[in-house]
Amino acid sequence: MADEMMGTAGVSALAEADAPVFETLVQMTLDTFERSGLDPETYLLARIAALVAMDASPASYMLNVGAAEGLGVPLERVQGVLVAVAPVVGSARVVSAARSIGEAFGLALDHDEGGDAAGSAM
């Protein structure tokens, strides 16, 4: 379960980095999951919602959306989270989140005709 929550590649990369800060972050994440009482999908979707609220970096989305993808969480569920939190956090945060998710996963963002780049990334 631990490897699934952080993504096997993510945990391995952090462990090999020999960085106590990253090791602490990994352990905090694992402890929090166990203490939350949530199923893995709900846990990750809640984390993604919190990342949107915090205007998180692409790296944070890579870890959490990547872990969700690894568990088989459909992209539509992640999109649903963005829609659900929009009235609370505002459109600017949701657009920023969509851009960060796109950037984290190397998705092409459409900048043509002044369109909403976030919509094309997701």
Backbone as numpy.savetxt, mean C-alpha at the origin, in Angstrom:
# Nx Ny Nz CAx CAy CAz Cx Cy Cz
2.66 -16.93 7.29 1.84 -15.73 7.29 2.70 -14.48 7.29
3.80 -14.48 8.04 4.64 -13.30 8.13 5.19 -12.90 6.77
5.68 -13.88 6.01 6.20 -13.58 4.68 5.11 -13.04 3.78
3.88 -13.55 3.91 2.79 -13.06 3.09 2.47 -11.61 3.42
2.51 -11.22 4.68 2.13 -9.88 5.07 3.09 -8.83 4.52
4.35 -9.09 4.51 5.31 -8.12 4.01 5.75 -8.44 2.60
5.36 -9.57 2.08 5.84 -10.00 0.79 7.18 -10.67 1.00
7.34 -11.86 0.49 8.56 -12.61 0.70 9.79 -11.83 0.26
9.71 -11.20 -0.89 10.85 -10.45 -1.40 11.16 -9.26 -0.50
10.11 -8.59 0.01 10.32 -7.43 0.87 11.00 -7.79 2.17
10.58 -8.89 2.79 11.18 -9.33 4.04 12.63 -9.73 3.81
12.87 -10.46 2.74 14.24 -10.89 2.44 15.16 -9.69 2.20
14.67 -8.73 1.44 15.48 -7.55 1.14 15.79 -6.76 2.41
14.80 -6.63 3.28 15.04 -5.90 4.52 15.99 -6.64 5.44
15.84 -7.96 5.50 16.72 -8.76 6.37 18.16 -8.68 5.88
18.36 -8.70 4.57 19.70 -8.65 4.01 20.34 -7.27 4.16
19.51 -6.24 4.34 20.03 -4.88 4.46 20.80 -4.68 5.76
20.60 -5.59 6.73 21.27 -5.48 8.02 21.07 -4.10 8.63
19.84 -3.63 8.54 19.52 -2.30 9.06 18.54 -2.44 10.22
18.95 -2.05 11.42 18.09 -2.22 12.59 16.77 -1.45 12.47
16.76 -0.34 11.77 15.52 0.42 11.62 14.51 -0.41 10.82
14.95 -0.97 9.73 14.05 -1.77 8.90 13.61 -3.04 9.61
14.52 -3.65 10.35 14.16 -4.84 11.11 13.09 -4.51 12.15
13.21 -3.36 12.77 12.21 -2.92 13.74 10.87 -2.71 13.07
10.87 -2.07 11.90 9.62 -1.85 11.17 8.94 -3.16 10.79
9.72 -4.12 10.34 9.16 -5.42 9.98 8.54 -6.07 11.21
9.25 -6.06 12.33 8.73 -6.67 13.55 7.48 -5.96 14.05
7.46 -4.64 13.98 6.27 -3.89 14.38 5.06 -4.29 13.54
5.28 -4.44 12.24 4.19 -4.81 11.34 3.66 -6.19 11.68
4.55 -7.13 11.92 4.11 -8.49 12.23 3.36 -8.53 13.56
3.88 -7.83 14.56 3.21 -7.79 15.87 1.84 -7.15 15.77
1.74 -6.07 15.01 0.47 -5.36 14.88 -0.57 -6.23 14.20
-0.17 -6.96 13.17 -1.12 -7.85 12.50 -1.68 -8.86 13.49
-0.82 -9.52 14.21 -1.26 -10.54 15.15 -2.19 -9.96 16.22
-1.90 -8.76 16.67 -2.70 -8.14 17.73 -4.00 -7.54 17.21
-4.09 -7.28 15.90 -5.28 -6.60 15.37 -6.53 -7.48 15.39
-6.36 -8.78 15.27 -7.51 -9.67 15.22 -8.22 -9.64 13.87
-7.64 -8.95 12.89 -8.24 -8.86 11.57 -7.72 -9.97 10.67
-8.51 -10.29 9.66 -8.02 -11.22 8.64 -7.00 -10.46 7.78
-6.12 -11.17 7.08 -5.05 -10.51 6.33 -5.54 -9.47 5.32
-6.62 -9.75 4.59 -7.09 -8.79 3.60 -7.58 -7.50 4.26
-8.39 -7.63 5.29 -8.91 -6.45 5.98 -7.77 -5.65 6.59
-6.80 -6.33 7.16 -5.65 -5.67 7.76 -4.91 -4.83 6.73
-4.62 -5.41 5.58 -3.88 -4.68 4.56 -4.69 -3.54 3.97
-5.99 -3.74 3.77 -6.83 -2.66 3.25 -6.91 -1.50 4.24
-6.95 -1.82 5.53 -6.96 -0.76 6.56 -5.64 0.01 6.53
-4.55 -0.70 6.36 -3.24 -0.05 6.28 -3.16 0.85 5.06
-3.68 0.38 3.93 -3.66 1.19 2.71 -4.49 2.46 2.92
-5.64 2.34 3.58 -6.45 3.52 3.89 -5.66 4.50 4.75
-4.94 4.00 5.73 -4.14 4.87 6.59 -3.02 5.54 5.80
-2.43 4.81 4.85 -1.37 5.40 4.02 -1.92 6.56 3.20
-3.14 6.39 2.67 -3.77 7.46 1.91 -3.93 8.69 2.80
-4.42 8.49 4.01 -4.65 9.60 4.94 -3.35 10.32 5.28
-2.25 9.58 5.30 -0.95 10.15 5.66 -0.17 10.69 4.46
-0.72 10.55 3.25 -0.02 10.94 2.02 1.34 10.26 1.95
1.31 8.94 2.05 2.51 8.11 2.15 3.34 8.11 0.86
4.55 7.64 1.00 5.48 7.55 -0.12 5.18 6.31 -0.96
5.66 6.30 -2.21 5.49 5.11 -3.05 6.04 3.84 -2.41
7.14 3.95 -1.67 7.72 2.76 -1.04 6.76 2.12 -0.05
6.01 2.93 0.69 5.04 2.39 1.63 3.93 1.65 0.91
3.49 2.21 -0.20 2.46 1.53 -1.00 3.00 0.24 -1.61
4.27 0.28 -2.03 4.85 -0.91 -2.63 4.80 -2.09 -1.65
5.16 -1.84 -0.41 5.14 -2.90 0.60 3.72 -3.40 0.87
2.78 -2.49 1.05 1.44 -2.88 1.48 0.56 -3.33 0.32
0.57 -2.62 -0.78 -0.22 -3.06 -1.94 0.42 -4.33 -2.51
1.75 -4.40 -2.47 2.43 -5.61 -2.93 2.06 -6.82 -2.09
1.98 -6.64 -0.77 1.58 -7.73 0.12 0.13 -8.12 -0.16
-0.73 -7.13 -0.39 -2.14 -7.42 -0.70 -2.24 -8.20 -2.01
-1.48 -7.79 -2.98 -1.47 -8.49 -4.26 -0.99 -9.93 -4.07
0.02 -10.10 -3.24 0.54 -11.43 -2.95 -0.48 -12.34 -2.29
-1.41 -11.75 -1.55 -2.48 -12.52 -0.90 -3.66 -12.76 -1.83
-3.59 -12.18 -3.03 -4.69 -12.34 -3.98 -5.80 -11.33 -3.83
-5.53 -10.22 -3.13 -6.53 -9.17 -3.00 -6.68 -8.49 -4.37
-7.88 -8.48 -4.92 -8.07 -7.88 -6.24 -7.81 -6.37 -6.21
-7.28 -5.84 -7.30 -7.02 -4.41 -7.42 -8.30 -3.61 -7.19
-9.43 -4.18 -7.54 -10.71 -3.49 -7.34 -10.97 -3.21 -5.86
-10.48 -4.06 -4.99 -10.64 -3.83 -3.54 -9.80 -2.63 -3.10
-8.59 -2.51 -3.64 -7.74 -1.36 -3.33 -8.40 -0.09 -3.87
-8.92 -0.16 -5.09 -9.64 0.98 -5.65 -10.84 1.34 -4.77
-11.53 0.34 -4.27 -12.67 0.58 -3.38 -12.26 1.33 -2.13
-11.08 1.03 -1.60 -10.57 1.74 -0.43 -10.36 3.22 -0.78
-9.78 3.48 -1.95 -9.56 4.87 -2.36 -10.88 5.62 -2.46
-11.89 4.97 -3.02 -13.21 5.59 -3.13 -13.81 5.82 -1.74
-13.68 4.85 -0.86 -14.29 4.93 0.47 -13.68 6.05 1.31
-12.38 6.28 1.19 -11.75 7.29 2.04 -11.77 8.69 1.43
-12.10 8.80 0.16 -12.08 10.11 -0.52 -12.89 11.18 0.21
-14.13 10.89 0.65 -14.88 11.95 1.33 -14.26 12.38 2.66
-13.47 11.52 3.25 -12.87 11.83 4.56 -11.54 12.56 4.39
-10.68 12.06 3.51 -9.33 12.62 3.37 -9.23 13.66 2.27
-10.18 13.66 1.34 -10.17 14.64 0.25 -9.58 14.09 -1.03
-9.98 14.71 -2.10 -9.57 14.23 -3.43 -8.07 14.37 -3.66
-7.46 15.41 -3.10 -6.02 15.60 -3.31 -5.22 14.42 -2.76
-5.59 13.92 -1.59 -4.89 12.78 -1.01 -5.11 11.51 -1.84
-6.32 11.34 -2.35 -6.62 10.14 -3.14 -5.86 10.18 -4.46
-5.81 11.33 -5.10 -5.04 11.46 -6.34 -3.56 11.22 -6.07
-3.06 11.78 -4.98 -1.66 11.55 -4.60 -1.40 10.07 -4.35
-2.34 9.41 -3.68 -2.18 7.97 -3.42 -2.16 7.18 -4.71
-3.07 7.49 -5.61 -3.10 6.76 -6.89 -1.80 6.97 -7.66
-1.30 8.19 -7.64 -0.01 8.46 -8.31 1.12 7.68 -7.64
1.14 7.67 -6.31 2.20 6.95 -5.59 2.13 5.46 -5.84
0.93 4.91 -5.89 0.78 3.49 -6.18 1.27 3.21 -7.60
0.88 4.06 -8.53 1.35 3.90 -9.91 2.86 3.98 -10.01
3.44 4.95 -9.31 4.90 5.10 -9.31 5.58 3.89 -8.68
5.03 3.40 -7.59 5.62 2.25 -6.90 5.69 1.03 -7.78
4.69 0.87 -8.63 4.62 -0.33 -9.47 4.97 -0.06 -10.92
5.52 1.12 -11.20 5.98 1.44 -12.55 4.87 1.54 -13.57
3.68 1.94 -13.14 2.57 2.09 -14.07 2.68 3.43 -14.78
2.39 3.42 -16.07 2.42 4.65 -16.84 1.26 5.53 -16.42
1.56 6.78 -16.15 0.52 7.73 -15.78 0.24 8.61 -16.98
-1.03 8.78 -17.32 -1.46 9.56 -18.47 -1.46 11.03 -18.11
-0.61 11.80 -18.78 -0.54 13.23 -18.53 -1.16 14.02 -19.68
-1.76 13.36 -20.65 -2.31 14.02 -21.82 -3.63 14.69 -21.53
-3.88 15.78 -22.21 -5.16 16.48 -22.24 -5.67 16.87 -20.86
-4.79 17.05 -19.90 -5.22 17.50 -18.59 -6.11 16.52 -17.87
-6.10 15.26 -18.32 -6.94 14.24 -17.70 -6.45 13.88 -16.32
-7.26 13.14 -15.64 -6.91 12.71 -14.29 -5.94 11.56 -14.37
-4.69 11.81 -14.08 -3.66 10.79 -14.16 -3.93 9.63 -13.21
-4.56 9.92 -12.10 -4.81 8.88 -11.11 -5.73 7.82 -11.67
-6.70 8.22 -12.42 -7.65 7.26 -12.95 -7.01 6.29 -13.91
-6.04 6.76 -14.69 -5.41 5.86 -15.64 -4.42 4.93 -14.97
-3.88 5.32 -13.82 -2.92 4.48 -13.12 -3.60 3.31 -12.46
-4.82 3.48 -12.08 -5.52 2.44 -11.36 -6.56 1.89 -12.29
